[in-house]
Amino acid sequence: MEQVDIAVIGAGPAGSSAAAWAARGGASVALFEKATQGRDKSCGDGLTPRAVTECRRLGLDLDRFHRIDGLRVQAGSKVREVLWPDGAFPPVGAVAPRAEFDAMVMQAAIDSGADFRENSPAELWIEDGRVLGVICHGENVRAHLTVIASGAGSPAARAVGATRVASSPFGLAIRGYISSTRADDRHMEACLTVKGPDGSIVPGYGWVFPAGNGIVNIGVGALSTMKNFSDLNLNTMLEAYTAQVRDSWGLGEFIARPKAWRLPMHVEHRGGPGWVVVGDAAGLVNPFNGEGIDYALESGRHIAECFLAEPGTASASYQALVRKEYDPFFATARRFAWLIGRPKLLQFLLGIALSTNFTMKLVLDIMANLVDMEHPGLAGRSLTIGGKVLSLADPLLVRSPKKRGNRPTTPVG
């Protein structure tokens, strides 16, 4: 029977990061991917400065991707354009189509010494409540630790109870690639007032992320806390938003059929005997903006470091680290997600956020989690205070999905 130190299920950014870092540290790693290297993944493709930092740490060369210098936010007639803050992270972002980006991270894992196995769907090997490894193509592979990086709600994640907390918000999004005369723009654009076919404001947000080479990533999304969420049809919403920005972005035709996906933002059980979950499977998605690539790369590195430090306690050490490093921010962001589900309050908050470039930069720092909490500055202090204040409103903010009626009933893709 084959035996390895670490078996990784899923070769996306989280799994490939874990495999690369563990292999570099001398661990034997088997990286299982059900598809092939370079498979596509529905995503906005945006890399914030936090994600760029982790890519550089891993040794990835991002020069092939379109550079992004900042963010443009539109809400009604108000538009603010700001550069990335020059602080805890380098003031540079990128738009990296996931098929290319994922292939790059997979290759980093292979080059680091991981045994990459494509077209290899793996399931968990569980006995007496402990994960002993994986089963792939009918063969058992024993592992000291199994890293589940196969995405939110995947069979492996469900098998160990790593499922969405039912009372927490979640997101839905859809994106497509479309030709544009402004594909070389150096700012990502977000629209917080998306109009429906009749011109009325619909719940949700839209984005246009320029990818260079004549292409942009365009999409729309919504949080489950938003009013009338259950009535949303993302296909119709994307059509309306595309029409809304067609002239300003010089849009042509979609290159392929748009794809939709779900974004769980709070997961129960991140680890147990012989296993952990990382990336989307661990619910490490920023509720403020739906971003997850940076946390995928970081969580992969964290579990590798925990295993290399002490294999026997890696699962417990990783879970403690995630609670310390991420839970305070994510808890505050989830509470904020409940707040912005109230239209009048959302409009009030948008008015404050877009009032000056100073407030917009502050909001960008917080929402993109570009804060160095060891040297927090105004953004960090605001985040801490906001988290404490919002926590007082938990009994009012948190409602069950059933009571709020926020289960979508229409197709999303």
Coordinates of N, CA and C in Angstrom, one line a residue, residues 134-361:
V134 N -6.7 8.6 1.4 CA -7.7 8.7 0.3 C -7.8 7.4 -0.5
I135 N -8.9 7.3 -1.2 CA -9.1 6.2 -2.2 C -9.3 6.8 -3.5
C136 N -8.4 6.4 -4.5 CA -8.4 6.9 -5.8 C -8.2 5.8 -6.8
H137 N -9.1 5.7 -7.8 CA -9.1 4.6 -8.8 C -9.0 3.2 -8.1
G138 N -9.8 3.1 -7.0 CA -9.9 1.8 -6.3 C -8.7 1.5 -5.4
E139 N -7.7 2.3 -5.4 CA -6.5 2.1 -4.6 C -6.5 3.0 -3.3
N140 N -6.1 2.4 -2.2 CA -6.0 3.2 -0.9 C -4.6 3.8 -0.9
V141 N -4.6 5.1 -0.5 CA -3.3 5.8 -0.2 C -3.3 6.3 1.2
R142 N -2.5 5.7 2.0 CA -2.5 6.2 3.4 C -1.7 7.5 3.6
A143 N -2.2 8.4 4.4 CA -1.5 9.6 4.6 C -1.6 10.0 6.1
H144 N -0.5 10.6 6.6 CA -0.5 11.1 8.0 C -1.6 12.2 8.1
L145 N -1.7 13.0 7.1 CA -2.6 14.1 7.1 C -3.3 14.2 5.7
T146 N -4.6 14.4 5.6 CA -5.3 14.6 4.4 C -5.8 16.1 4.4
V147 N -5.4 16.8 3.4 CA -5.8 18.2 3.2 C -7.0 18.3 2.2
I148 N -8.1 18.7 2.6 CA -9.3 18.8 1.7 C -9.3 20.2 1.1
A149 N -9.1 20.3 -0.2 CA -9.0 21.6 -0.9 C -9.9 21.5 -2.1
S150 N -10.9 20.8 -2.0 CA -11.8 20.5 -3.2 C -13.0 21.5 -3.3
G151 N -13.0 22.5 -2.6 CA -14.0 23.5 -2.7 C -15.1 23.4 -1.8
A152 N -15.9 24.5 -1.7 CA -17.1 24.5 -0.8 C -18.1 23.5 -1.2
G153 N -18.5 22.8 -0.1 CA -19.6 21.8 -0.3 C -19.2 20.6 -1.1
S154 N -17.9 20.3 -1.3 CA -17.5 19.2 -2.1 C -17.8 17.9 -1.3
P155 N -17.8 16.7 -2.0 CA -18.1 15.5 -1.3 C -17.2 15.2 -0.2
A156 N -15.9 15.5 -0.3 CA -14.9 15.2 0.7 C -15.2 16.1 1.9
A157 N -15.5 17.4 1.7 CA -15.8 18.3 2.8 C -17.1 17.9 3.5
R158 N -18.1 17.5 2.8 CA -19.4 17.1 3.4 C -19.2 15.8 4.2
A159 N -18.3 14.9 3.7 CA -18.1 13.7 4.4 C -17.5 13.8 5.8
V160 N -16.8 14.9 6.1 CA -16.3 15.2 7.5 C -17.1 16.3 8.2
G161 N -18.2 16.7 7.6 CA -19.0 17.7 8.3 C -18.6 19.1 8.1
A162 N -17.7 19.4 7.2 CA -17.2 20.8 6.9 C -18.2 21.4 6.0
T163 N -19.4 21.8 6.5 CA -20.5 22.4 5.8 C -20.8 23.8 6.3
R164 N -21.6 24.5 5.5 CA -21.9 25.9 5.8 C -22.7 26.0 7.0
V165 N -22.4 26.9 7.9 CA -23.2 27.2 9.0 C -24.6 27.8 8.5
A166 N -25.7 27.1 8.8 CA -27.0 27.4 8.2 C -27.4 28.9 8.5
S167 N -27.1 29.4 9.6 CA -27.5 30.8 10.0 C -26.7 31.9 9.4
S168 N -25.6 31.5 8.7 CA -24.6 32.5 8.2 C -25.0 32.9 6.8
P169 N -24.6 34.1 6.4 CA -24.9 34.6 5.0 C -24.0 33.8 4.0
F170 N -24.5 33.8 2.8 CA -23.7 33.2 1.7 C -23.9 34.1 0.5
G171 N -23.1 33.9 -0.5 CA -23.2 34.7 -1.7 C -23.4 33.9 -3.0
L172 N -24.0 34.5 -4.0 CA -24.1 33.9 -5.3 C -23.5 34.9 -6.3
A173 N -22.9 34.4 -7.3 CA -22.3 35.2 -8.3 C -22.3 34.5 -9.6
I174 N -22.1 35.3 -10.7 CA -22.0 34.8 -12.0 C -21.1 35.7 -12.8
R175 N -20.2 35.1 -13.7 CA -19.3 35.9 -14.4 C -19.1 35.4 -15.8
G176 N -18.7 36.3 -16.7 CA -18.3 35.8 -18.1 C -17.2 36.7 -18.6
Y177 N -16.6 36.2 -19.7 CA -15.5 37.0 -20.3 C -16.1 37.6 -21.6
I178 N -15.8 38.9 -21.8 CA -16.4 39.6 -22.9 C -15.3 40.6 -23.5
S179 N -15.4 40.8 -24.8 CA -14.4 41.7 -25.4 C -14.7 43.2 -25.0
S180 N -13.6 44.0 -24.9 CA -13.8 45.4 -24.4 C -12.7 46.2 -25.0
T181 N -13.0 47.5 -25.3 CA -12.0 48.4 -25.8 C -11.2 49.0 -24.7
R182 N -11.6 48.7 -23.4 CA -10.9 49.2 -22.3 C -10.2 48.1 -21.4
A183 N -9.9 47.1 -22.1 CA -9.3 45.9 -21.4 C -8.0 46.2 -20.7
D184 N -7.3 47.3 -21.1 CA -6.0 47.7 -20.5 C -6.2 48.7 -19.4
D185 N -7.4 49.0 -19.0 CA -7.6 49.9 -17.8 C -6.9 49.3 -16.6
R186 N -6.3 50.2 -15.8 CA -5.5 49.7 -14.6 C -6.3 49.7 -13.3
H187 N -7.6 49.9 -13.4 CA -8.5 49.9 -12.2 C -9.6 48.8 -12.4
M188 N -9.8 48.0 -11.3 CA -11.0 47.2 -11.2 C -12.1 48.2 -11.0
E189 N -13.3 47.8 -11.5 CA -14.5 48.6 -11.3 C -15.6 47.8 -10.6
A190 N -16.2 48.4 -9.5 CA -17.3 47.8 -8.8 C -18.5 48.8 -8.8
C191 N -19.6 48.2 -9.1 CA -20.8 49.0 -9.1 C -21.8 48.5 -8.0
L192 N -22.2 49.4 -7.1 CA -23.0 49.1 -6.0 C -24.5 49.4 -6.2
T193 N -24.8 49.9 -7.4 CA -26.2 50.3 -7.8 C -26.5 49.7 -9.2
V194 N -26.7 48.4 -9.2 CA -27.0 47.7 -10.4 C -28.5 47.9 -10.8
K195 N -28.7 48.2 -12.0 CA -30.1 48.5 -12.5 C -30.7 47.3 -13.2
G196 N -32.0 47.0 -12.9 CA -32.6 45.9 -13.6 C -33.1 46.4 -15.0
P197 N -33.8 45.5 -15.7 CA -34.2 45.8 -17.1 C -35.2 47.0 -17.1
D198 N -35.9 47.3 -16.0 CA -36.8 48.4 -16.0 C -36.2 49.7 -15.4
G199 N -34.9 49.6 -15.2 CA -34.2 50.8 -14.7 C -34.2 50.9 -13.2
S200 N -34.9 50.1 -12.4 CA -34.9 50.1 -11.0 C -33.6 49.5 -10.4
I201 N -33.2 49.9 -9.2 CA -32.1 49.3 -8.5 C -32.4 47.9 -8.0
V202 N -31.6 47.0 -8.3 CA -31.8 45.6 -7.8 C -30.8 45.3 -6.8
P203 N -31.1 44.3 -5.9 CA -30.1 44.0 -4.8 C -28.9 43.3 -5.4
G204 N -27.7 43.7 -5.0 CA -26.5 43.1 -5.5 C -25.5 44.1 -6.0
Y205 N -24.5 43.6 -6.6 CA -23.4 44.4 -7.0 C -22.8 43.9 -8.4
G206 N -22.2 44.7 -9.1 CA -21.6 44.3 -10.4 C -20.1 44.7 -10.4
W207 N -19.4 44.0 -11.3 CA -17.9 44.3 -11.4 C -17.5 44.2 -12.9
V208 N -16.5 44.9 -13.2 CA -15.8 44.8 -14.5 C -14.3 44.8 -14.1
F209 N -13.6 43.6 -14.3 CA -12.2 43.5 -14.1 C -11.4 43.4 -15.4
P210 N -10.7 44.4 -15.8 CA -9.9 44.3 -17.0 C -8.8 43.3 -17.0
A211 N -8.8 42.4 -18.0 CA -7.8 41.4 -18.0 C -6.7 41.6 -19.0
G212 N -6.7 42.7 -19.8 CA -5.8 42.9 -20.9 C -6.2 42.1 -22.1
N213 N -5.4 42.2 -23.1 CA -5.6 41.4 -24.4 C -7.0 41.5 -24.9
G214 N -7.7 42.7 -24.7 CA -9.0 42.9 -25.3 C -10.1 42.2 -24.5
I215 N -9.9 41.7 -23.3 CA -10.9 41.0 -22.6 C -11.1 41.5 -21.2
V216 N -12.3 41.5 -20.7 CA -12.6 41.9 -19.3 C -13.5 40.7 -18.7
N217 N -13.3 40.6 -17.4 CA -14.2 39.7 -16.6 C -15.3 40.5 -16.1
I218 N -16.5 40.2 -16.4 CA -17.7 41.0 -16.0 C -18.6 40.1 -15.2
G219 N -19.2 40.6 -14.1 CA -20.0 39.7 -13.3 C -20.9 40.5 -12.4
V220 N -21.8 39.7 -11.8 CA -22.7 40.3 -10.7 C -22.8 39.3 -9.6
G221 N -23.1 39.8 -8.4 CA -23.3 38.9 -7.3 C -24.2 39.5 -6.3
A222 N -24.6 38.7 -5.3 CA -25.5 39.2 -4.3 C -25.3 38.3 -3.0
L223 N -25.6 39.0 -1.9 CA -25.5 38.3 -0.6 C -26.9 37.8 -0.2
S224 N -27.0 36.7 0.5 CA -28.3 36.1 0.9 C -29.0 37.0 1.9
T225 N -28.3 38.0 2.4 CA -29.0 38.9 3.4 C -29.7 40.1 2.7
M226 N -29.6 40.2 1.4 CA -30.1 41.3 0.7 C -31.6 41.1 0.4
K227 N -32.3 42.3 0.4 CA -33.8 42.2 0.2 C -34.1 41.6 -1.2
N228 N -35.2 40.8 -1.1 CA -35.6 40.1 -2.4 C -34.6 39.1 -3.0
F229 N -33.7 38.6 -2.1 CA -32.7 37.7 -2.6 C -33.3 36.5 -3.3
S230 N -34.4 36.0 -2.7 CA -35.0 34.8 -3.2 C -35.6 34.9 -4.6
D231 N -35.8 36.2 -5.0 CA -36.3 36.5 -6.4 C -35.3 36.7 -7.4
L232 N -34.0 36.6 -7.1 CA -32.9 37.0 -8.0 C -32.8 35.9 -9.1
N233 N -32.6 36.3 -10.3 CA -32.1 35.5 -11.4 C -30.8 36.1 -11.9
L234 N -29.7 35.5 -11.6 CA -28.4 36.1 -11.9 C -28.2 36.2 -13.4
N235 N -28.7 35.4 -14.2 CA -28.6 35.5 -15.7 C -29.2 36.8 -16.1
T236 N -30.4 37.1 -15.7 CA -31.1 38.3 -16.0 C -30.4 39.5 -15.5
M237 N -29.9 39.4 -14.3 CA -29.1 40.5 -13.6 C -27.9 40.8 -14.4
L238 N -27.1 39.8 -14.8 CA -25.9 40.0 -15.6 C -26.2 40.7 -16.9
E239 N -27.3 40.2 -17.6 CA -27.7 40.8 -18.8 C -27.9 42.3 -18.7
A240 N -28.7 42.7 -17.6 CA -29.0 44.1 -17.3 C -27.7 44.9 -17.0
Y241 N -26.8 44.3 -16.2 CA -25.6 45.0 -15.8 C -24.7 45.2 -17.1
T242 N -24.6 44.2 -17.9 CA -23.8 44.3 -19.1 C -24.3 45.4 -20.0
A243 N -25.7 45.5 -20.1 CA -26.3 46.6 -20.9 C -26.0 48.0 -20.2
Q244 N -25.9 48.0 -18.9 CA -25.7 49.2 -18.2 C -24.3 49.8 -18.4
V245 N -23.3 48.9 -18.6 CA -21.9 49.4 -18.7 C -21.4 49.2 -20.2
R246 N -22.2 48.7 -21.1 CA -21.8 48.4 -22.4 C -21.0 49.6 -23.1
D247 N -21.7 50.7 -23.1 CA -21.1 51.9 -23.8 C -19.8 52.4 -23.1
S248 N -19.8 52.5 -21.7 CA -18.7 53.0 -21.0 C -17.5 52.1 -21.1
W249 N -17.7 50.8 -21.3 CA -16.6 49.9 -21.4 C -16.3 49.4 -22.8
G250 N -17.1 49.9 -23.8 CA -16.9 49.4 -25.1 C -17.0 47.9 -25.3
L251 N -18.1 47.3 -24.7 CA -18.2 45.9 -24.7 C -18.7 45.3 -26.0
G252 N -18.2 44.1 -26.3 CA -18.6 43.4 -27.5 C -19.5 42.2 -27.1
E253 N -19.1 41.0 -27.5 CA -19.9 39.8 -27.2 C -19.2 38.9 -26.2
F254 N -20.0 38.2 -25.5 CA -19.4 37.2 -24.6 C -18.6 36.1 -25.3
I255 N -17.5 35.8 -24.8 CA -16.7 34.8 -25.4 C -17.1 33.3 -25.1
A256 N -17.8 33.2 -24.0 CA -18.3 31.8 -23.6 C -19.5 32.1 -22.7
R257 N -20.3 31.0 -22.5 CA -21.5 31.1 -21.6 C -21.0 31.5 -20.2
P258 N -21.6 32.5 -19.6 CA -21.3 32.9 -18.2 C -21.5 31.7 -17.3
K259 N -20.8 31.6 -16.2 CA -20.9 30.6 -15.2 C -21.2 31.2 -13.8
A260 N -22.0 30.5 -13.1 CA -22.4 30.9 -11.7 C -21.8 30.0 -10.7
W261 N -21.7 30.5 -9.4 CA -21.2 29.8 -8.3 C -21.7 30.3 -7.0
R262 N -21.6 29.5 -6.0 CA -22.0 29.9 -4.6 C -20.8 30.1 -3.7
L263 N -20.9 31.0 -2.8 CA -19.8 31.4 -1.9 C -20.2 31.2 -0.4
P264 N -20.0 30.1 0.2 CA -20.2 29.9 1.6 C -19.2 30.8 2.4
M265 N -19.6 31.4 3.4 CA -18.7 32.3 4.1 C -18.5 31.9 5.6
H266 N -19.0 30.8 6.0 CA -18.8 30.3 7.4 C -19.0 28.8 7.4
V267 N -18.0 28.1 7.8 CA -18.1 26.6 7.7 C -17.9 26.0 9.1
E268 N -18.7 25.0 9.4 CA -18.5 24.2 10.6 C -17.3 23.2 10.4
H269 N -16.5 23.1 11.4 CA -15.5 22.0 11.5 C -14.4 22.2 10.4
R270 N -13.3 22.7 10.8 CA -12.2 23.0 9.8 C -11.1 21.9 9.9
G271 N -11.3 21.0 10.8 CA -10.3 19.9 11.0 C -10.8 18.9 12.0
G272 N -10.1 17.8 12.0 CA -10.4 16.7 12.8 C -9.2 15.6 12.8
P273 N -9.5 14.4 13.3 CA -8.4 13.4 13.3 C -8.0 13.0 11.9
G274 N -6.8 13.5 11.5 CA -6.2 13.1 10.2 C -6.6 14.0 9.1
W275 N -7.3 15.1 9.3 CA -7.7 16.0 8.2 C -7.9 17.4 8.6
V276 N -7.8 18.3 7.5 CA -8.2 19.7 7.6 C -8.8 20.1 6.3
V277 N -9.5 21.2 6.3 CA -10.0 21.9 5.1 C -9.3 23.2 5.0
V278 N -9.1 23.6 3.7 CA -8.4 24.9 3.4 C -9.2 25.6 2.3
G279 N -8.9 26.9 2.2 CA -9.5 27.7 1.1 C -11.0 27.7 1.2
D280 N -11.7 27.7 0.0 CA -13.1 27.7 0.0 C -13.8 26.6 0.8
A281 N -13.2 25.5 0.9 CA -13.8 24.4 1.6 C -13.8 24.7 3.1
A282 N -13.0 25.6 3.6 CA -13.0 26.1 5.0 C -13.8 27.3 5.2
G283 N -14.5 27.8 4.1 CA -15.3 29.0 4.2 C -14.5 30.2 4.3
L284 N -13.2 30.2 3.8 CA -12.3 31.4 3.9 C -12.6 32.3 2.7
V285 N -13.7 32.9 2.7 CA -14.1 33.8 1.6 C -14.5 35.1 2.3
N286 N -14.0 36.2 1.8 CA -14.2 37.6 2.4 C -15.7 38.0 2.2
P287 N -16.5 38.1 3.2 CA -17.9 38.5 3.0 C -18.0 39.9 2.5
F288 N -17.0 40.7 2.6 CA -17.1 42.1 2.1 C -17.1 42.1 0.6
N289 N -16.3 41.2 0.0 CA -16.1 41.3 -1.5 C -16.1 40.0 -2.2
G290 N -16.3 38.9 -1.5 CA -16.3 37.6 -2.2 C -14.9 37.1 -2.5
E291 N -13.9 37.7 -2.1 CA -12.5 37.3 -2.5 C -12.1 36.1 -1.7
G292 N -11.3 35.2 -2.3 CA -10.9 34.0 -1.6 C -9.5 33.5 -2.0
I293 N -8.9 34.0 -3.1 CA -7.7 33.5 -3.6 C -6.6 33.7 -2.6
D294 N -6.5 34.9 -2.0 CA -5.5 35.2 -1.0 C -5.5 34.2 0.2
Y295 N -6.8 34.0 0.7 CA -6.9 33.1 1.9 C -6.7 31.7 1.5
A296 N -7.0 31.3 0.2 CA -6.7 30.0 -0.2 C -5.2 29.7 -0.2
L297 N -4.4 30.6 -0.8 CA -2.9 30.5 -0.8 C -2.4 30.5 0.6
E298 N -2.9 31.4 1.5 CA -2.4 31.5 2.8 C -2.7 30.3 3.6
S299 N -3.9 29.8 3.6 CA -4.3 28.6 4.4 C -3.5 27.4 3.9
G300 N -3.2 27.3 2.7 CA -2.4 26.2 2.2 C -1.0 26.2 2.8
R301 N -0.4 27.4 2.8 CA 0.9 27.6 3.5 C 0.8 27.3 5.0
H302 N -0.3 27.8 5.6 CA -0.4 27.6 7.1 C -0.4 26.1 7.4
I303 N -1.2 25.3 6.7 CA -1.3 23.9 7.1 C 0.0 23.2 6.8
A304 N 0.7 23.6 5.8 CA 2.0 23.0 5.5 C 3.0 23.3 6.6
E305 N 3.0 24.5 7.1 CA 3.9 24.9 8.1 C 3.6 24.2 9.4
C306 N 2.3 24.1 9.7 CA 1.9 23.4 11.0 C 2.3 21.9 10.9
F307 N 2.2 21.3 9.8 CA 2.6 19.9 9.6 C 4.1 19.7 9.7
L308 N 4.8 20.6 9.1 CA 6.3 20.5 9.1 C 6.9 20.8 10.5
A309 N 6.1 21.6 11.3 CA 6.6 21.9 12.7 C 6.3 20.7 13.6
E310 N 5.1 20.1 13.5 CA 4.8 19.0 14.3 C 3.6 18.2 13.7
P311 N 4.0 17.1 13.0 CA 2.9 16.4 12.2 C 1.8 15.9 13.1
G312 N 2.1 15.5 14.3 CA 1.0 14.9 15.2 C 0.0 15.9 15.6
T313 N 0.3 17.2 15.7 CA -0.6 18.2 16.2 C -1.0 19.2 15.0
A314 N -0.7 18.8 13.8 CA -0.9 19.8 12.7 C -2.4 20.2 12.6
S315 N -3.3 19.3 12.7 CA -4.7 19.7 12.5 C -5.1 20.6 13.6
A316 N -4.8 20.3 14.8 CA -5.2 21.2 15.9 C -4.5 22.6 15.8
S317 N -3.2 22.6 15.5 CA -2.5 23.8 15.4 C -3.0 24.7 14.3
Y318 N -3.4 24.1 13.2 CA -3.9 24.8 12.0 C -5.3 25.5 12.4
Q319 N -6.1 24.7 13.1 CA -7.4 25.2 13.4 C -7.3 26.4 14.4
A320 N -6.3 26.3 15.3 CA -6.1 27.4 16.3 C -5.6 28.6 15.5
L321 N -4.7 28.4 14.6 CA -4.1 29.5 13.8 C -5.2 30.3 13.0
V322 N -6.1 29.5 12.4 CA -7.2 30.1 11.6 C -8.1 30.9 12.5
R323 N -8.4 30.3 13.6 CA -9.3 31.1 14.5 C -8.7 32.4 14.9
K324 N -7.4 32.4 15.2 CA -6.7 33.6 15.6 C -6.5 34.6 14.5
E325 N -6.1 34.1 13.3 CA -5.7 35.0 12.2 C -6.9 35.5 11.4
Y326 N -8.0 34.7 11.3 CA -9.0 35.1 10.4 C -10.4 35.3 11.0
D327 N -10.7 34.6 12.0 CA -12.1 34.6 12.6 C -12.6 36.0 13.0
P328 N -11.7 36.8 13.7 CA -12.2 38.1 14.1 C -12.6 39.0 12.9
F329 N -11.8 39.0 11.8 CA -12.2 39.8 10.6 C -13.4 39.2 10.0
F330 N -13.5 37.9 9.8 CA -14.6 37.3 9.1 C -15.9 37.5 9.9
A331 N -15.8 37.4 11.2 CA -17.0 37.6 12.0 C -17.6 39.0 11.8
T332 N -16.7 40.0 11.8 CA -17.1 41.4 11.6 C -17.7 41.6 10.2
A333 N -17.1 41.0 9.2 CA -17.6 41.1 7.9 C -18.9 40.4 7.7
R334 N -19.1 39.3 8.4 CA -20.5 38.6 8.3 C -21.5 39.5 8.9
R335 N -21.2 40.1 10.0 CA -22.2 41.0 10.7 C -22.5 42.2 9.8
F336 N -21.5 42.7 9.1 CA -21.7 43.8 8.2 C -22.6 43.3 7.0
A337 N -22.5 42.1 6.6 CA -23.3 41.5 5.5 C -24.8 41.6 5.9
W338 N -25.1 41.3 7.2 CA -26.5 41.4 7.6 C -27.0 42.9 7.5
L339 N -26.1 43.8 7.9 CA -26.5 45.2 7.8 C -26.8 45.7 6.4
I340 N -25.9 45.3 5.5 CA -26.1 45.9 4.1 C -27.3 45.2 3.4
G341 N -27.9 44.2 4.1 CA -29.2 43.7 3.5 C -30.3 44.6 3.7
R342 N -30.1 45.7 4.4 CA -31.2 46.7 4.7 C -30.9 47.9 3.7
P343 N -31.7 48.1 2.7 CA -31.5 49.0 1.6 C -31.2 50.5 2.1
K344 N -32.0 50.9 3.1 CA -31.8 52.3 3.5 C -30.5 52.5 4.2
L345 N -30.2 51.5 5.1 CA -28.9 51.6 5.8 C -27.7 51.5 4.8
L346 N -27.9 50.6 3.8 CA -26.8 50.5 2.8 C -26.6 51.8 2.1
Q347 N -27.6 52.5 1.7 CA -27.5 53.8 1.0 C -26.8 54.8 1.9
F348 N -27.1 54.8 3.2 CA -26.5 55.7 4.1 C -25.0 55.4 4.2
L349 N -24.7 54.2 4.4 CA -23.2 53.8 4.5 C -22.5 54.1 3.2
L350 N -23.1 53.9 2.1 CA -22.4 54.2 0.8 C -22.2 55.7 0.7
G351 N -23.1 56.5 1.2 CA -22.9 58.0 1.2 C -21.7 58.4 1.9
I352 N -21.5 57.7 3.1 CA -20.3 58.0 3.9 C -19.0 57.5 3.2
A353 N -19.1 56.3 2.7 CA -17.9 55.6 2.1 C -17.4 56.4 0.9
L354 N -18.3 56.9 0.1 CA -17.9 57.6 -1.1 C -17.8 59.1 -1.0
S355 N -17.9 59.6 0.2 CA -17.9 61.1 0.4 C -16.6 61.7 0.0
T356 N -15.5 61.1 0.3 CA -14.2 61.7 0.0 C -13.2 60.5 -0.4
N357 N -12.1 60.9 -1.0 CA -11.1 59.9 -1.3 C -10.5 59.3 -0.1
F358 N -10.4 60.1 1.0 CA -9.9 59.6 2.3 C -10.8 58.5 2.8
T359 N -12.1 58.7 2.9 CA -13.0 57.6 3.4 C -13.0 56.4 2.5
M360 N -12.9 56.7 1.2 CA -12.9 55.5 0.3 C -11.6 54.7 0.4
K361 N -10.5 55.3 0.6 CA -9.3 54.6 0.9 C -9.4 53.8 2.2

